[in-house]
């Protein structure tokens, strides 16, 4: 139990990556506040953790609204007396090209991906400082933060912004003993997420085809699942990573390291 006695907040707890990370932290002994704009994602994720013997609280919250974020952090403080771990995972995926992107959609995507991460980090960071907790804050990026993906202008922009947000916040918080790191996932195998949706009492989502065969293009030949990100998040959150701050941990099956023209499984 690497996180026994720790209190974690995970944002964006759908059955996919956020739900997987919340479950992984809980399996290592953390109590987890599951935070999502969609109330069912917050509440069902918490119920699922409790049904597995853990302790969790579901909190509906829009991470772009500072009043809601402050209230969410206050509720976690009242319930669990503080916070040790924050995983900024809530995000809006997908998008459009620079030519087609309506400004309202651009603003919302940057708002959730960047401003939401900023607001949660600000309010959780303040609480950690006030309580003298040597916390760990994790920012979920994407391989799209490292590369120019076509048709995804706001996502690529916001995710690359998060890489340097994590470094800059790490510098702001280092004197308080709080570490800030990013974690880079990539195109994710959907099997585990679909199983988790069913375990939460939902119908099995339909498998949708992808435009690109990602699994053929990653060096490992298979895509990561949320549990692989969860293990990396547990590491970054734990004392094992006590000397690691301002770092980006890529859990990307080797995607970013790859020589670009090489198609390993061709
Ligand atoms: N799925 C992938 O292949 C992949 C790859 C790389 C990075 N990521 C990143 O991982 C994270 C999770 O992705 P996912 O695939 O699980 O997506 P998802 O859509 O399943 O989950 C995102 C969650 O964020 C929530 N959310 C959206 N706006 C919010 C707001 N304003 N306030 C609170 N919650 C809000 C959604 O309701 C949803 O539950 C995202 O940051 C995404 O960019 C995903």
CSV table of C-alpha atoms and ligand atoms in Angstrom, one decimal:
chain,number,residue,atom,x,y,z
A,1,UNK,CA,0.0,0.0,0.0
A,2,UNK,CA,2.1,2.9,-1.3
A,3,UNK,CA,-0.6,5.6,-0.6
A,4,UNK,CA,-2.0,4.4,2.8
A,5,UNK,CA,-3.4,7.4,4.7
A,6,UNK,CA,-3.2,9.8,1.7
A,7,UNK,CA,-6.2,11.8,0.4
A,8,UNK,CA,-6.4,12.2,-3.4
A,9,UNK,CA,-8.6,14.3,-5.7
A,10,UNK,CA,-9.0,13.1,-9.3
A,11,UNK,CA,-10.8,15.2,-11.8
A,12,UNK,CA,-12.6,13.9,-14.8
A,13,UNK,CA,-13.6,10.4,-13.5
A,14,UNK,CA,-15.3,8.8,-16.5
A,15,UNK,CA,-14.8,5.0,-16.7
A,16,UNK,CA,-11.8,5.7,-18.9
A,17,UNK,CA,-8.6,7.3,-17.7
A,18,UNK,CA,-9.8,9.3,-14.7
A,19,UNK,CA,-11.8,6.3,-13.4
A,20,UNK,CA,-8.8,4.0,-13.9
A,21,UNK,CA,-6.4,6.4,-12.1
A,22,UNK,CA,-8.9,6.9,-9.2
A,23,UNK,CA,-9.2,3.1,-8.9
A,24,UNK,CA,-5.5,2.6,-9.0
A,25,UNK,CA,-4.9,5.2,-6.3
A,26,UNK,CA,-7.6,3.7,-4.1
A,27,UNK,CA,-6.1,0.2,-4.6
A,28,UNK,CA,-2.9,1.6,-3.1
A,29,UNK,CA,-4.8,2.8,0.0
A,30,UNK,CA,-5.6,6.4,-0.9
A,31,UNK,CA,-9.1,7.8,-0.2
A,32,UNK,CA,-10.3,9.4,-3.4
A,33,UNK,CA,-12.5,12.4,-4.2
A,34,UNK,CA,-13.9,11.7,-7.6
A,35,UNK,CA,-14.7,15.0,-9.3
A,36,UNK,CA,-16.6,15.5,-12.6
A,37,UNK,CA,-18.8,17.9,-14.4
A,38,UNK,CA,-21.2,14.9,-15.1
A,39,UNK,CA,-22.6,13.9,-11.7
A,40,UNK,CA,-22.9,10.2,-12.7
A,41,UNK,CA,-19.1,10.1,-13.5
A,42,UNK,CA,-18.3,11.5,-10.0
A,43,UNK,CA,-20.8,9.4,-8.0
A,44,UNK,CA,-20.5,6.1,-9.9
A,45,UNK,CA,-16.7,6.2,-9.7
A,46,UNK,CA,-16.9,6.8,-5.9
A,47,UNK,CA,-19.5,4.0,-5.5
A,48,UNK,CA,-17.3,1.6,-7.5
A,49,UNK,CA,-14.3,2.4,-5.3
A,50,UNK,CA,-16.4,1.9,-2.2
A,51,UNK,CA,-17.8,-1.4,-3.5
A,52,UNK,CA,-14.1,-2.6,-3.8
A,53,UNK,CA,-13.5,-1.8,-0.1
A,54,UNK,CA,-12.0,1.6,-0.6
A,55,UNK,CA,-13.1,5.0,0.7
A,56,UNK,CA,-14.3,7.6,-1.8
A,57,UNK,CA,-16.5,10.7,-2.3
A,58,UNK,CA,-18.2,11.8,-5.5
A,59,UNK,CA,-18.3,15.5,-6.1
A,60,UNK,CA,-20.0,17.0,-9.2
A,61,UNK,CA,-18.0,20.2,-10.1
A,62,UNK,CA,-17.1,22.2,-13.2
A,63,UNK,CA,-13.4,22.8,-12.9
A,64,UNK,CA,-13.6,26.0,-14.9
A,65,UNK,CA,-15.7,27.7,-12.3
A,66,UNK,CA,-13.5,29.0,-9.4
A,67,UNK,CA,-16.4,29.1,-6.9
A,68,UNK,CA,-17.2,25.4,-7.6
A,69,UNK,CA,-13.6,24.5,-7.4
A,70,UNK,CA,-13.2,26.3,-4.0
A,71,UNK,CA,-16.3,24.6,-2.7
A,72,UNK,CA,-15.1,21.2,-4.0
A,73,UNK,CA,-11.8,21.6,-2.2
A,74,UNK,CA,-13.5,22.8,1.0
A,75,UNK,CA,-15.7,19.7,0.9
A,76,UNK,CA,-12.8,17.4,0.6
A,77,UNK,CA,-11.1,19.2,3.5
A,78,UNK,CA,-14.2,18.9,5.7
A,79,UNK,CA,-14.6,15.2,4.9
A,80,UNK,CA,-11.0,14.1,4.9
A,81,UNK,CA,-9.2,16.9,6.7
A,82,UNK,CA,-6.9,17.8,3.8
A,83,UNK,CA,-5.5,16.8,0.5
A,84,UNK,CA,-2.2,15.1,-0.4
A,85,UNK,CA,-2.6,14.2,-4.1
A,86,UNK,CA,-4.3,16.0,-7.0
A,87,UNK,CA,-4.6,14.5,-10.4
A,88,UNK,CA,-5.7,17.1,-13.0
A,89,UNK,CA,-7.2,14.7,-15.5
A,90,UNK,CA,-10.5,16.5,-16.6
A,91,UNK,CA,-10.3,17.4,-20.2
A,92,UNK,CA,-12.0,17.9,-23.5
A,93,UNK,CA,-10.6,15.7,-26.3
A,94,UNK,CA,-10.8,16.0,-30.0
A,95,UNK,CA,-11.3,19.1,-32.1
A,96,UNK,CA,-11.0,20.8,-35.4
A,97,UNK,CA,-8.4,22.4,-37.5
A,98,UNK,CA,-7.2,26.0,-37.1
A,99,UNK,CA,-9.3,27.0,-40.1
A,100,UNK,CA,-12.6,25.5,-38.8
A,101,UNK,CA,-12.4,26.0,-35.0
A,102,UNK,CA,-15.2,28.3,-33.7
A,103,UNK,CA,-13.8,30.6,-31.0
A,104,UNK,CA,-16.4,29.5,-28.5
A,105,UNK,CA,-15.3,25.9,-28.8
A,106,UNK,CA,-11.6,26.9,-28.6
A,107,UNK,CA,-12.3,29.0,-25.5
A,108,UNK,CA,-14.1,26.1,-23.7
A,109,UNK,CA,-11.5,23.5,-24.6
A,110,UNK,CA,-8.7,25.8,-23.3
A,111,UNK,CA,-10.9,26.6,-20.4
A,112,UNK,CA,-11.3,23.0,-19.2
A,113,UNK,CA,-7.8,21.7,-20.2
A,114,UNK,CA,-5.8,24.7,-19.0
A,115,UNK,CA,-7.8,26.9,-16.7
A,116,UNK,CA,-9.4,23.9,-15.0
A,117,UNK,CA,-6.0,22.6,-14.2
A,118,UNK,CA,-4.8,26.0,-13.0
A,119,UNK,CA,-7.8,26.5,-10.7
A,120,UNK,CA,-7.6,23.0,-9.1
A,121,UNK,CA,-3.9,23.4,-8.6
A,122,UNK,CA,-4.3,26.8,-7.1
A,123,UNK,CA,-6.9,25.8,-4.5
A,124,UNK,CA,-5.5,22.5,-3.7
A,125,UNK,CA,-2.0,24.0,-3.6
A,126,UNK,CA,-3.1,26.7,-1.2
A,127,UNK,CA,-4.6,24.1,1.1
A,128,UNK,CA,-1.4,22.0,1.0
A,129,UNK,CA,0.7,25.0,1.8
A,130,UNK,CA,-1.7,26.0,4.7
A,131,UNK,CA,-1.5,22.5,6.2
A,132,UNK,CA,2.2,22.0,5.5
A,133,UNK,CA,1.5,18.9,3.5
A,134,UNK,CA,4.2,17.7,1.1
A,135,UNK,CA,1.8,17.0,-1.6
A,136,UNK,CA,2.0,15.7,-5.2
A,137,UNK,CA,0.2,17.3,-8.1
A,138,UNK,CA,-0.1,15.4,-11.4
A,139,UNK,CA,-1.2,17.0,-14.7
A,140,UNK,CA,-2.5,14.7,-17.4
A,141,UNK,CA,-1.0,15.7,-20.8
A,142,UNK,CA,-1.1,13.8,-24.0
A,143,UNK,CA,1.3,12.8,-26.8
A,144,UNK,CA,-0.6,15.5,-28.7
A,145,UNK,CA,1.2,17.9,-26.3
A,146,UNK,CA,4.5,17.0,-27.9
A,147,UNK,CA,3.6,16.9,-31.6
A,148,UNK,CA,1.5,18.8,-34.1
A,149,UNK,CA,-1.6,16.7,-34.7
A,150,UNK,CA,-3.8,17.8,-37.7
A,151,UNK,CA,-7.4,18.7,-37.0
A,152,UNK,CA,-6.8,19.2,-33.2
A,153,UNK,CA,-5.7,22.8,-32.7
A,154,UNK,CA,-7.1,23.6,-29.3
A,155,UNK,CA,-6.3,20.2,-27.8
A,156,UNK,CA,-2.6,20.3,-29.0
A,157,UNK,CA,-2.3,23.9,-27.8
A,158,UNK,CA,-3.8,23.3,-24.4
A,159,UNK,CA,-2.0,20.0,-23.8
A,160,UNK,CA,1.5,21.5,-24.6
A,161,UNK,CA,0.6,24.4,-22.4
A,162,UNK,CA,0.1,21.9,-19.6
A,163,UNK,CA,3.6,20.6,-19.9
A,164,UNK,CA,5.1,24.0,-19.1
A,165,UNK,CA,2.3,24.7,-16.6
A,166,UNK,CA,3.5,21.7,-14.6
A,167,UNK,CA,7.2,22.8,-14.7
A,168,UNK,CA,6.3,26.4,-13.7
A,169,UNK,CA,3.9,25.3,-10.9
A,170,UNK,CA,6.7,22.9,-9.8
A,171,UNK,CA,9.0,25.9,-9.4
A,172,UNK,CA,6.3,27.9,-7.5
A,173,UNK,CA,5.6,25.1,-5.1
A,174,UNK,CA,9.0,23.5,-4.5
A,175,UNK,CA,9.8,25.6,-1.5
A,176,UNK,CA,6.6,24.2,0.1
A,177,UNK,CA,7.7,20.6,-0.5
A,178,UNK,CA,4.9,20.1,-3.1
A,179,UNK,CA,5.9,18.3,-6.3
A,180,UNK,CA,4.2,18.9,-9.6
A,181,UNK,CA,4.7,16.6,-12.6
A,182,UNK,CA,3.0,15.8,-15.8
A,183,UNK,CA,2.0,12.3,-17.1
A,184,UNK,CA,1.8,11.8,-20.9
A,185,UNK,CA,-0.7,9.2,-22.0
A,186,UNK,CA,-1.3,8.3,-25.7
A,187,UNK,CA,-4.0,6.7,-27.7
A,188,UNK,CA,-5.5,4.3,-25.2
A,189,UNK,CA,-6.9,0.8,-25.6
A,190,UNK,CA,-10.6,1.1,-24.9
A,191,UNK,CA,-11.2,-2.5,-23.6
A,192,UNK,CA,-10.6,-1.7,-19.9
A,193,UNK,CA,-12.7,1.4,-20.0
A,194,UNK,CA,-15.6,-0.5,-21.6
A,195,UNK,CA,-15.3,-3.2,-19.0
A,196,UNK,CA,-15.3,-0.5,-16.2
A,197,UNK,CA,-18.4,1.1,-17.7
A,198,UNK,CA,-20.2,-2.2,-17.5
A,199,UNK,CA,-18.9,-2.7,-13.9
A,200,UNK,CA,-20.4,0.7,-13.1
A,201,UNK,CA,-23.8,-0.6,-14.3
A,202,UNK,CA,-23.8,1.0,-17.8
A,203,UNK,CA,-24.4,-0.6,-21.1
A,204,UNK,CA,-21.2,-1.7,-22.9
A,205,UNK,CA,-20.1,1.2,-25.2
A,206,UNK,CA,-19.8,0.4,-28.9
A,207,UNK,CA,-16.3,0.0,-30.2
A,208,UNK,CA,-15.7,2.7,-32.7
A,209,UNK,CA,-13.1,2.3,-35.5
A,210,UNK,CA,-10.2,4.7,-35.5
A,211,UNK,CA,-8.9,6.5,-38.5
A,212,UNK,CA,-5.4,5.5,-37.8
A,213,UNK,CA,-4.3,2.0,-36.6
A,214,UNK,CA,-2.4,3.3,-33.6
A,215,UNK,CA,-1.4,-0.1,-32.3
A,216,UNK,CA,0.6,-0.7,-35.5
A,217,UNK,CA,2.6,2.5,-35.0
A,218,UNK,CA,3.7,2.2,-31.4
A,219,UNK,CA,7.0,0.4,-30.7
A,220,UNK,CA,5.4,-1.9,-28.2
A,221,UNK,CA,2.8,-3.1,-30.6
A,222,UNK,CA,0.0,-2.5,-28.1
A,223,UNK,CA,-1.6,0.5,-26.7
A,224,UNK,CA,-1.6,1.4,-23.0
A,225,UNK,CA,-4.7,1.0,-20.8
A,226,UNK,CA,-5.8,3.3,-18.0
A,227,UNK,CA,-4.2,0.9,-15.4
A,228,UNK,CA,-0.8,1.6,-16.9
A,229,UNK,CA,-1.3,5.3,-16.3
A,230,UNK,CA,-2.6,4.6,-12.9
A,231,UNK,CA,0.6,2.8,-11.9
A,232,UNK,CA,2.6,5.8,-13.1
A,233,UNK,CA,0.4,8.1,-11.2
A,234,UNK,CA,0.8,6.0,-8.0
A,235,UNK,CA,4.6,6.3,-8.5
A,236,UNK,CA,4.5,10.1,-9.0
A,237,UNK,CA,2.2,10.5,-6.0
A,238,UNK,CA,4.2,8.2,-3.7
A,239,UNK,CA,7.3,8.9,-1.6
A,240,UNK,CA,9.2,6.8,-4.2
A,241,UNK,CA,9.2,9.9,-6.4
A,242,UNK,CA,10.2,12.3,-3.6
A,243,UNK,CA,13.1,13.8,-5.7
A,244,UNK,CA,11.0,14.1,-8.9
A,245,UNK,CA,9.4,17.4,-9.7
A,246,UNK,CA,8.8,19.4,-12.9
A,247,UNK,CA,9.2,16.1,-14.9
A,248,UNK,CA,7.0,14.6,-17.7
A,249,UNK,CA,6.5,10.9,-17.3
A,250,UNK,CA,5.5,9.4,-20.7
A,251,UNK,CA,3.4,6.3,-20.6
A,252,UNK,CA,3.1,6.2,-24.3
A,253,UNK,CA,4.3,2.7,-25.4
A,254,UNK,CA,7.4,4.4,-26.9
A,255,UNK,CA,5.4,6.7,-29.2
A,256,UNK,CA,7.3,9.9,-28.7
A,257,UNK,CA,10.8,8.3,-28.7
A,258,UNK,CA,10.2,6.6,-32.0
A,259,UNK,CA,12.0,7.6,-35.2
A,260,UNK,CA,9.0,9.1,-37.1
A,261,UNK,CA,9.0,7.2,-40.4
A,262,UNK,CA,9.4,3.8,-38.7
A,263,UNK,CA,6.2,1.8,-38.6
A,264,UNK,CA,7.2,-1.0,-36.2
A,265,UNK,CA,4.3,-3.4,-36.9
A,266,UNK,CA,4.1,-2.8,-40.7
B,1,LIG,N1,-8.2,8.7,-24.3
B,1,LIG,C1,-7.0,8.9,-24.8
B,1,LIG,O1,-6.6,8.2,-25.7
B,1,LIG,C2,-6.1,10.0,-24.2
B,1,LIG,C3,-4.8,10.1,-24.7
B,1,LIG,C4,-4.0,11.1,-24.2
B,1,LIG,C5,-4.4,11.9,-23.2
B,1,LIG,N2,-5.7,11.8,-22.7
B,1,LIG,C6,-6.1,12.7,-21.6
B,1,LIG,O2,-6.6,11.9,-20.5
B,1,LIG,C7,-7.6,12.6,-19.8
B,1,LIG,C8,-8.9,11.7,-19.7
B,1,LIG,O3,-9.2,11.4,-21.0
B,1,LIG,P1,-10.4,10.3,-21.3
B,1,LIG,O4,-10.1,9.6,-22.6
B,1,LIG,O5,-10.6,9.5,-20.1
B,1,LIG,O6,-11.6,11.2,-21.6
B,1,LIG,P2,-13.1,11.2,-21.1
B,1,LIG,O7,-13.9,12.1,-21.9
B,1,LIG,O8,-13.6,9.8,-20.9
B,1,LIG,O9,-13.0,11.8,-19.6
B,1,LIG,C9,-12.9,13.2,-19.4
B,1,LIG,C10,-13.7,13.6,-18.2
B,1,LIG,O10,-13.6,15.0,-17.9
B,1,LIG,C11,-14.8,15.4,-17.6
B,1,LIG,N3,-14.9,16.9,-17.7
B,1,LIG,C12,-15.0,17.6,-18.9
B,1,LIG,N4,-15.1,18.9,-18.7
B,1,LIG,C13,-15.1,19.0,-17.3
B,1,LIG,C14,-15.3,20.1,-16.5
B,1,LIG,N5,-15.4,21.4,-16.9
B,1,LIG,N6,-15.2,19.9,-15.1
B,1,LIG,C15,-15.0,18.7,-14.6
B,1,LIG,N7,-14.9,17.6,-15.4
B,1,LIG,C16,-15.0,17.8,-16.7
B,1,LIG,C17,-15.8,14.7,-18.5
B,1,LIG,O11,-17.1,14.7,-18.0
B,1,LIG,C18,-15.2,13.3,-18.5
B,1,LIG,O12,-15.7,12.5,-17.5
B,1,LIG,C19,-7.9,13.9,-20.6
B,1,LIG,O13,-7.1,15.0,-20.0
B,1,LIG,C20,-7.3,13.6,-22.0
B,1,LIG,O14,-6.8,14.7,-22.7
B,1,LIG,C21,-6.6,10.8,-23.2
